[in-house]
């Protein structure tokens, strides 16, 4: 997984741009992404897949900024979406509807209708009720809905329980032992066109073994279906390949495909992948500034201007993300700090027990923040959301403005005066 952040004479650069220049120009906190890293990470997939028929559907939920989607779309990416909001983003970014797969276990009828109208590649269906609703919705439009059944292959992805999705007890997909029945029902529905099978076993997988296990289980089912004359055009193994946040050893996309593709040799089905984190995480960073330094008997705190509303991962699942000074501070002693935000929750931290040489006013860089960063941010504590910036070589583009105080109350309404009831 590529990152394009490097240190040069003590200062951090993304591509050819000093991160201190970005912090000074746009203020902090802010998100910054490298267009070159996005391209390299996407191309790692296309080159590893070689001539095998494939469709790489970038998982929009990991970073849905329209300039990110536009960059990937221009490289030929398809998209994995989980809502009509993500669908509209892809369309705005110039994405090709015929390369979109629609995941998610709670699609509404109106979301289905919009996706049918624009002609997406496939609905990844997660329950029998969803299949019934999709058939009805397609029938009302006199269309056929292309469908893949998301099966739960019951493999252990060995990842954090919140991001493990392929075990029997998880809420996702249809039990692989029951999938045959669902396929048979689907194949009898007038407005359903059965075209594929999919799974997604979890996120931040460091090892490719679980993907291989899952693929082997899917292939058994695909062959059983073929005996019933239910022939599939594609096999979608989902996303989930991990990235290095600290010192994890992660198998590369090349390793992954070297193990996976032999299982598909002599088979004609298109391989669909839904990578998110492995494309965006290490293409991005979040910049923040130290407001105050505070110490007590036990701890030193670096209180920064970014908080859990800006970056939730450390608070939500104790994620470890690297934090470094953007520029070396001369003559400042190294100490161990908890890097915390100003939000009124003890869970509001970006990192604990970090060795840093910092003083008030210094800028810090939070690494690997390109995935599940801005997209999970909120206005908690009425904090405007941070801007997003794209670096490309020595060019810098503002791709989302910092929210304003007006943005915070947009759509809200005061009650009319004298409207309170007298009880
Ligand atoms: C989240 C998700 C992905 C992407 O996962 P990453 O770990 O970011 O690669 C792909 N497919 C589905 C169905 C998902 O829910």
CSV table of N, CA and C in Angstrom, one decimal, residues 35-135:
chain,number,residue,atom,x,y,z
A,35,UNK,N,-3.3,12.3,-4.5
A,35,UNK,CA,-3.9,11.8,-5.7
A,35,UNK,C,-3.0,10.7,-6.3
A,36,UNK,N,-1.7,10.9,-6.2
A,36,UNK,CA,-0.7,9.9,-6.7
A,36,UNK,C,-0.9,8.6,-5.9
A,37,UNK,N,-1.0,8.7,-4.6
A,37,UNK,CA,-1.1,7.4,-3.8
A,37,UNK,C,-2.4,6.7,-4.1
A,38,UNK,N,-3.5,7.5,-4.4
A,38,UNK,CA,-4.8,6.8,-4.7
A,38,UNK,C,-4.6,6.0,-6.0
A,39,UNK,N,-3.9,6.7,-7.0
A,39,UNK,CA,-3.7,6.0,-8.3
A,39,UNK,C,-2.8,4.7,-8.1
A,40,UNK,N,-1.7,4.9,-7.4
A,40,UNK,CA,-0.8,3.7,-7.2
A,40,UNK,C,-1.6,2.6,-6.5
A,41,UNK,N,-2.4,2.9,-5.5
A,41,UNK,CA,-3.1,1.9,-4.7
A,41,UNK,C,-4.1,1.2,-5.6
A,42,UNK,N,-4.8,1.9,-6.4
A,42,UNK,CA,-5.8,1.3,-7.3
A,42,UNK,C,-5.1,0.5,-8.4
A,43,UNK,N,-4.0,1.0,-8.9
A,43,UNK,CA,-3.2,0.3,-10.0
A,43,UNK,C,-2.6,-1.0,-9.4
A,44,UNK,N,-2.3,-1.1,-8.1
A,44,UNK,CA,-1.8,-2.3,-7.5
A,44,UNK,C,-2.8,-3.5,-7.8
A,45,UNK,N,-4.1,-3.1,-7.8
A,45,UNK,CA,-5.1,-4.1,-8.0
A,45,UNK,C,-5.2,-4.5,-9.5
A,46,UNK,N,-5.2,-3.5,-10.4
A,46,UNK,CA,-5.3,-3.8,-11.8
A,46,UNK,C,-4.1,-4.5,-12.3
A,47,UNK,N,-3.0,-4.2,-11.8
A,47,UNK,CA,-1.8,-4.9,-12.3
A,47,UNK,C,-1.7,-6.3,-11.8
A,48,UNK,N,-2.1,-6.5,-10.5
A,48,UNK,CA,-2.1,-7.9,-9.9
A,48,UNK,C,-3.1,-8.8,-10.6
A,49,UNK,N,-4.2,-8.2,-11.1
A,49,UNK,CA,-5.3,-9.0,-11.7
A,49,UNK,C,-5.0,-9.4,-13.1
A,50,UNK,N,-4.1,-8.6,-13.8
A,50,UNK,CA,-3.6,-9.0,-15.1
A,50,UNK,C,-4.8,-9.2,-16.1
A,51,UNK,N,-4.7,-10.3,-16.8
A,51,UNK,CA,-5.7,-10.6,-17.8
A,51,UNK,C,-7.0,-11.3,-17.3
A,52,UNK,N,-7.0,-11.6,-16.0
A,52,UNK,CA,-8.2,-12.3,-15.5
A,52,UNK,C,-9.4,-11.3,-15.6
A,53,UNK,N,-10.5,-11.7,-16.1
A,53,UNK,CA,-11.7,-10.8,-16.2
A,53,UNK,C,-12.0,-10.3,-14.8
A,54,UNK,N,-12.1,-9.0,-14.6
A,54,UNK,CA,-12.3,-8.4,-13.3
A,54,UNK,C,-13.0,-7.1,-13.3
A,55,UNK,N,-13.6,-6.8,-12.2
A,55,UNK,CA,-14.2,-5.5,-11.9
A,55,UNK,C,-13.9,-5.1,-10.5
A,56,UNK,N,-13.1,-3.9,-10.4
A,56,UNK,CA,-12.7,-3.4,-9.1
A,56,UNK,C,-13.7,-2.4,-8.7
A,57,UNK,N,-14.5,-2.7,-7.7
A,57,UNK,CA,-15.6,-1.8,-7.2
A,57,UNK,C,-15.1,-1.1,-5.9
A,58,UNK,N,-14.5,0.1,-6.0
A,58,UNK,CA,-14.0,0.8,-4.9
A,58,UNK,C,-15.2,1.0,-3.8
A,59,UNK,N,-15.0,0.7,-2.6
A,59,UNK,CA,-16.0,0.8,-1.5
A,59,UNK,C,-16.1,2.3,-1.1
A,60,UNK,N,-17.1,2.9,-1.6
A,60,UNK,CA,-17.3,4.4,-1.5
A,60,UNK,C,-17.3,4.8,0.0
A,61,UNK,N,-17.8,3.9,0.9
A,61,UNK,CA,-18.0,4.3,2.3
A,61,UNK,C,-16.7,4.6,2.9
A,62,UNK,N,-15.6,4.1,2.4
A,62,UNK,CA,-14.3,4.4,3.1
A,62,UNK,C,-13.8,5.8,2.9
A,63,UNK,N,-14.2,6.5,1.8
A,63,UNK,CA,-13.9,7.9,1.6
A,63,UNK,C,-14.7,8.3,0.4
A,64,UNK,N,-15.7,9.1,0.6
A,64,UNK,CA,-16.7,9.4,-0.5
A,64,UNK,C,-16.6,10.7,-1.1
A,65,UNK,N,-15.5,11.5,-0.8
A,65,UNK,CA,-15.4,12.8,-1.5
A,65,UNK,C,-15.4,12.6,-3.0
A,66,UNK,N,-16.2,13.5,-3.6
A,66,UNK,CA,-16.4,13.4,-5.1
A,66,UNK,C,-15.1,13.5,-5.9
A,67,UNK,N,-14.1,14.2,-5.4
A,67,UNK,CA,-12.8,14.3,-6.1
A,67,UNK,C,-12.1,13.0,-6.0
A,68,UNK,N,-12.2,12.3,-4.9
A,68,UNK,CA,-11.6,10.9,-4.8
A,68,UNK,C,-12.3,10.0,-5.7
A,69,UNK,N,-13.6,10.0,-5.8
A,69,UNK,CA,-14.4,9.2,-6.7
A,69,UNK,C,-14.0,9.5,-8.1
A,70,UNK,N,-13.9,10.7,-8.4
A,70,UNK,CA,-13.6,11.2,-9.8
A,70,UNK,C,-12.2,10.6,-10.2
A,71,UNK,N,-11.2,10.7,-9.3
A,71,UNK,CA,-9.9,10.2,-9.6
A,71,UNK,C,-9.9,8.7,-9.9
A,72,UNK,N,-10.7,7.9,-9.1
A,72,UNK,CA,-10.7,6.5,-9.3
A,72,UNK,C,-11.5,6.1,-10.5
A,73,UNK,N,-12.6,6.9,-10.7
A,73,UNK,CA,-13.4,6.6,-11.9
A,73,UNK,C,-12.6,6.8,-13.2
A,74,UNK,N,-11.8,7.8,-13.2
A,74,UNK,CA,-10.9,8.1,-14.4
A,74,UNK,C,-10.0,6.9,-14.7
A,75,UNK,N,-9.7,6.1,-13.6
A,75,UNK,CA,-8.8,4.9,-13.8
A,75,UNK,C,-9.6,3.7,-14.2
A,76,UNK,N,-10.9,3.9,-14.3
A,76,UNK,CA,-11.7,2.7,-14.7
A,76,UNK,C,-12.4,2.0,-13.6
A,77,UNK,N,-12.4,2.6,-12.4
A,77,UNK,CA,-12.9,1.9,-11.2
A,77,UNK,C,-14.5,1.8,-11.4
A,78,UNK,N,-15.0,0.7,-10.8
A,78,UNK,CA,-16.4,0.6,-10.5
A,78,UNK,C,-16.5,1.0,-9.0
A,79,UNK,N,-17.8,0.9,-8.5
A,79,UNK,CA,-18.0,1.4,-7.2
A,79,UNK,C,-18.9,0.4,-6.4
A,80,UNK,N,-18.6,0.2,-5.1
A,80,UNK,CA,-19.5,-0.5,-4.2
A,80,UNK,C,-20.2,0.5,-3.3
A,81,UNK,N,-21.5,0.6,-3.4
A,81,UNK,CA,-22.2,1.6,-2.7
A,81,UNK,C,-23.1,1.0,-1.6
A,82,UNK,N,-23.5,1.7,-0.6
A,82,UNK,CA,-24.4,1.2,0.4
A,82,UNK,C,-25.6,2.1,0.7
A,83,UNK,N,-25.8,3.1,-0.2
A,83,UNK,CA,-27.0,4.0,0.0
A,83,UNK,C,-27.2,4.8,-1.3
A,84,UNK,N,-28.4,5.4,-1.4
A,84,UNK,CA,-28.6,6.2,-2.6
A,84,UNK,C,-27.8,7.4,-2.5
A,85,UNK,N,-27.4,7.9,-1.3
A,85,UNK,CA,-26.5,9.0,-1.2
A,85,UNK,C,-25.2,8.7,-1.9
A,86,UNK,N,-24.7,7.6,-1.6
A,86,UNK,CA,-23.4,7.2,-2.3
A,86,UNK,C,-23.6,7.0,-3.8
A,87,UNK,N,-24.8,6.5,-4.2
A,87,UNK,CA,-25.0,6.4,-5.6
A,87,UNK,C,-25.0,7.8,-6.3
A,88,UNK,N,-25.6,8.8,-5.7
A,88,UNK,CA,-25.6,10.1,-6.3
A,88,UNK,C,-24.2,10.7,-6.3
A,89,UNK,N,-23.4,10.4,-5.3
A,89,UNK,CA,-22.0,10.9,-5.3
A,89,UNK,C,-21.3,10.3,-6.5
A,90,UNK,N,-21.4,9.0,-6.7
A,90,UNK,CA,-20.7,8.4,-7.8
A,90,UNK,C,-21.1,9.0,-9.2
A,91,UNK,N,-22.4,9.3,-9.3
A,91,UNK,CA,-22.9,9.8,-10.6
A,91,UNK,C,-22.4,11.2,-10.8
A,92,UNK,N,-22.4,12.0,-9.7
A,92,UNK,CA,-21.8,13.4,-9.8
A,92,UNK,C,-20.4,13.4,-10.2
A,93,UNK,N,-19.6,12.3,-9.7
A,93,UNK,CA,-18.2,12.2,-10.0
A,93,UNK,C,-17.9,11.6,-11.3
A,94,UNK,N,-19.0,11.3,-12.1
A,94,UNK,CA,-18.8,10.8,-13.4
A,94,UNK,C,-18.6,9.3,-13.5
A,95,UNK,N,-19.0,8.6,-12.4
A,95,UNK,CA,-18.8,7.1,-12.3
A,95,UNK,C,-19.8,6.5,-13.3
A,96,UNK,N,-19.4,5.3,-13.8
A,96,UNK,CA,-20.2,4.5,-14.7
A,96,UNK,C,-21.2,3.7,-14.0
A,97,UNK,N,-22.5,3.9,-14.1
A,97,UNK,CA,-23.5,3.2,-13.4
A,97,UNK,C,-23.4,1.7,-13.6
A,98,UNK,N,-23.0,1.3,-14.8
A,98,UNK,CA,-23.0,-0.1,-15.1
A,98,UNK,C,-21.8,-0.9,-14.4
A,99,UNK,N,-21.0,-0.1,-13.6
A,99,UNK,CA,-20.0,-0.7,-12.9
A,99,UNK,C,-20.2,-0.6,-11.4
A,100,UNK,N,-21.5,-0.4,-11.0
A,100,UNK,CA,-21.8,-0.2,-9.6
A,100,UNK,C,-22.5,-1.4,-9.0
A,101,UNK,N,-22.0,-1.9,-7.8
A,101,UNK,CA,-22.7,-2.9,-7.1
A,101,UNK,C,-23.2,-2.2,-5.8
A,102,UNK,N,-24.4,-2.7,-5.4
A,102,UNK,CA,-25.2,-2.0,-4.3
A,102,UNK,C,-25.2,-3.0,-3.2
A,103,UNK,N,-24.4,-2.7,-2.1
A,103,UNK,CA,-24.4,-3.6,-0.9
A,103,UNK,C,-25.3,-3.0,0.1
A,104,UNK,N,-25.3,-3.7,1.2
A,104,UNK,CA,-26.1,-3.2,2.4
A,104,UNK,C,-27.3,-4.0,2.7
A,105,UNK,N,-27.6,-4.1,4.0
A,105,UNK,CA,-28.7,-5.1,4.4
A,105,UNK,C,-30.0,-4.4,4.6
A,106,UNK,N,-30.1,-3.1,4.4
A,106,UNK,CA,-31.4,-2.4,4.6
A,106,UNK,C,-31.9,-1.5,3.5
A,107,UNK,N,-31.7,-1.9,2.3
A,107,UNK,CA,-32.0,-1.0,1.1
A,107,UNK,C,-33.5,-0.8,1.2
A,108,UNK,N,-33.9,0.5,0.9
A,108,UNK,CA,-35.3,0.8,0.8
A,108,UNK,C,-35.8,0.7,-0.6
A,109,UNK,N,-37.1,0.7,-0.8
A,109,UNK,CA,-37.7,0.6,-2.1
A,109,UNK,C,-37.3,1.8,-3.0
A,110,UNK,N,-37.3,3.0,-2.4
A,110,UNK,CA,-36.9,4.1,-3.2
A,110,UNK,C,-35.5,4.1,-3.6
A,111,UNK,N,-34.6,3.5,-2.8
A,111,UNK,CA,-33.2,3.4,-3.2
A,111,UNK,C,-33.1,2.4,-4.3
A,112,UNK,N,-33.8,1.3,-4.2
A,112,UNK,CA,-33.8,0.3,-5.3
A,112,UNK,C,-34.3,0.9,-6.6
A,113,UNK,N,-35.3,1.7,-6.5
A,113,UNK,CA,-35.9,2.3,-7.7
A,113,UNK,C,-34.9,3.1,-8.5
A,114,UNK,N,-34.2,4.0,-7.7
A,114,UNK,CA,-33.2,4.9,-8.3
A,114,UNK,C,-32.1,4.1,-8.9
A,115,UNK,N,-31.7,3.1,-8.2
A,115,UNK,CA,-30.6,2.2,-8.7
A,115,UNK,C,-31.0,1.5,-10.0
A,116,UNK,N,-32.2,1.1,-10.0
A,116,UNK,CA,-32.8,0.4,-11.2
A,116,UNK,C,-32.8,1.3,-12.4
A,117,UNK,N,-33.3,2.6,-12.1
A,117,UNK,CA,-33.5,3.6,-13.2
A,117,UNK,C,-32.1,3.9,-13.9
A,118,UNK,N,-31.1,4.0,-13.0
A,118,UNK,CA,-29.8,4.4,-13.6
A,118,UNK,C,-29.0,3.2,-14.2
A,119,UNK,N,-29.5,2.0,-13.9
A,119,UNK,CA,-28.9,0.8,-14.5
A,119,UNK,C,-27.6,0.3,-13.9
A,120,UNK,N,-27.7,0.0,-12.6
A,120,UNK,CA,-26.4,-0.4,-11.9
A,120,UNK,C,-26.1,-1.9,-12.4
A,121,UNK,N,-24.9,-2.3,-12.1
A,121,UNK,CA,-24.5,-3.6,-12.5
A,121,UNK,C,-25.2,-4.7,-11.7
A,122,UNK,N,-25.4,-4.5,-10.4
A,122,UNK,CA,-25.9,-5.6,-9.5
A,122,UNK,C,-26.3,-5.1,-8.2
A,123,UNK,N,-27.4,-5.8,-7.6
A,123,UNK,CA,-27.8,-5.6,-6.2
A,123,UNK,C,-27.2,-6.8,-5.5
A,124,UNK,N,-26.4,-6.5,-4.4
A,124,UNK,CA,-25.9,-7.6,-3.5
A,124,UNK,C,-27.0,-7.8,-2.4
A,125,UNK,N,-27.8,-8.8,-2.6
A,125,UNK,CA,-29.0,-9.0,-1.8
A,125,UNK,C,-28.6,-9.8,-0.5
A,126,UNK,N,-29.1,-9.3,0.6
A,126,UNK,CA,-28.7,-9.9,1.9
A,126,UNK,C,-29.8,-10.7,2.7
A,127,UNK,N,-31.1,-10.7,2.1
A,127,UNK,CA,-32.1,-11.4,2.8
A,127,UNK,C,-33.2,-11.8,1.8
A,128,UNK,N,-34.1,-12.7,2.2
A,128,UNK,CA,-35.2,-13.1,1.3
A,128,UNK,C,-36.2,-12.0,1.2
A,129,UNK,N,-36.4,-11.3,2.3
A,129,UNK,CA,-37.4,-10.2,2.3
A,129,UNK,C,-36.9,-9.1,1.3
A,130,UNK,N,-35.6,-8.8,1.3
A,130,UNK,CA,-35.1,-7.9,0.4
A,130,UNK,C,-35.3,-8.3,-1.1
A,131,UNK,N,-35.1,-9.6,-1.3
A,131,UNK,CA,-35.3,-10.1,-2.7
A,131,UNK,C,-36.8,-9.9,-3.1
A,132,UNK,N,-37.7,-10.1,-2.2
A,132,UNK,CA,-39.1,-10.0,-2.5
A,132,UNK,C,-39.4,-8.5,-2.9
A,133,UNK,N,-38.9,-7.6,-2.0
A,133,UNK,CA,-39.1,-6.2,-2.3
A,133,UNK,C,-38.5,-5.7,-3.6
A,134,UNK,N,-37.3,-6.2,-3.9
A,134,UNK,CA,-36.6,-5.9,-5.1
A,134,UNK,C,-37.4,-6.3,-6.3
A,135,UNK,N,-37.9,-7.5,-6.2
A,135,UNK,CA,-38.7,-8.1,-7.3
A,135,UNK,C,-40.0,-7.2,-7.6
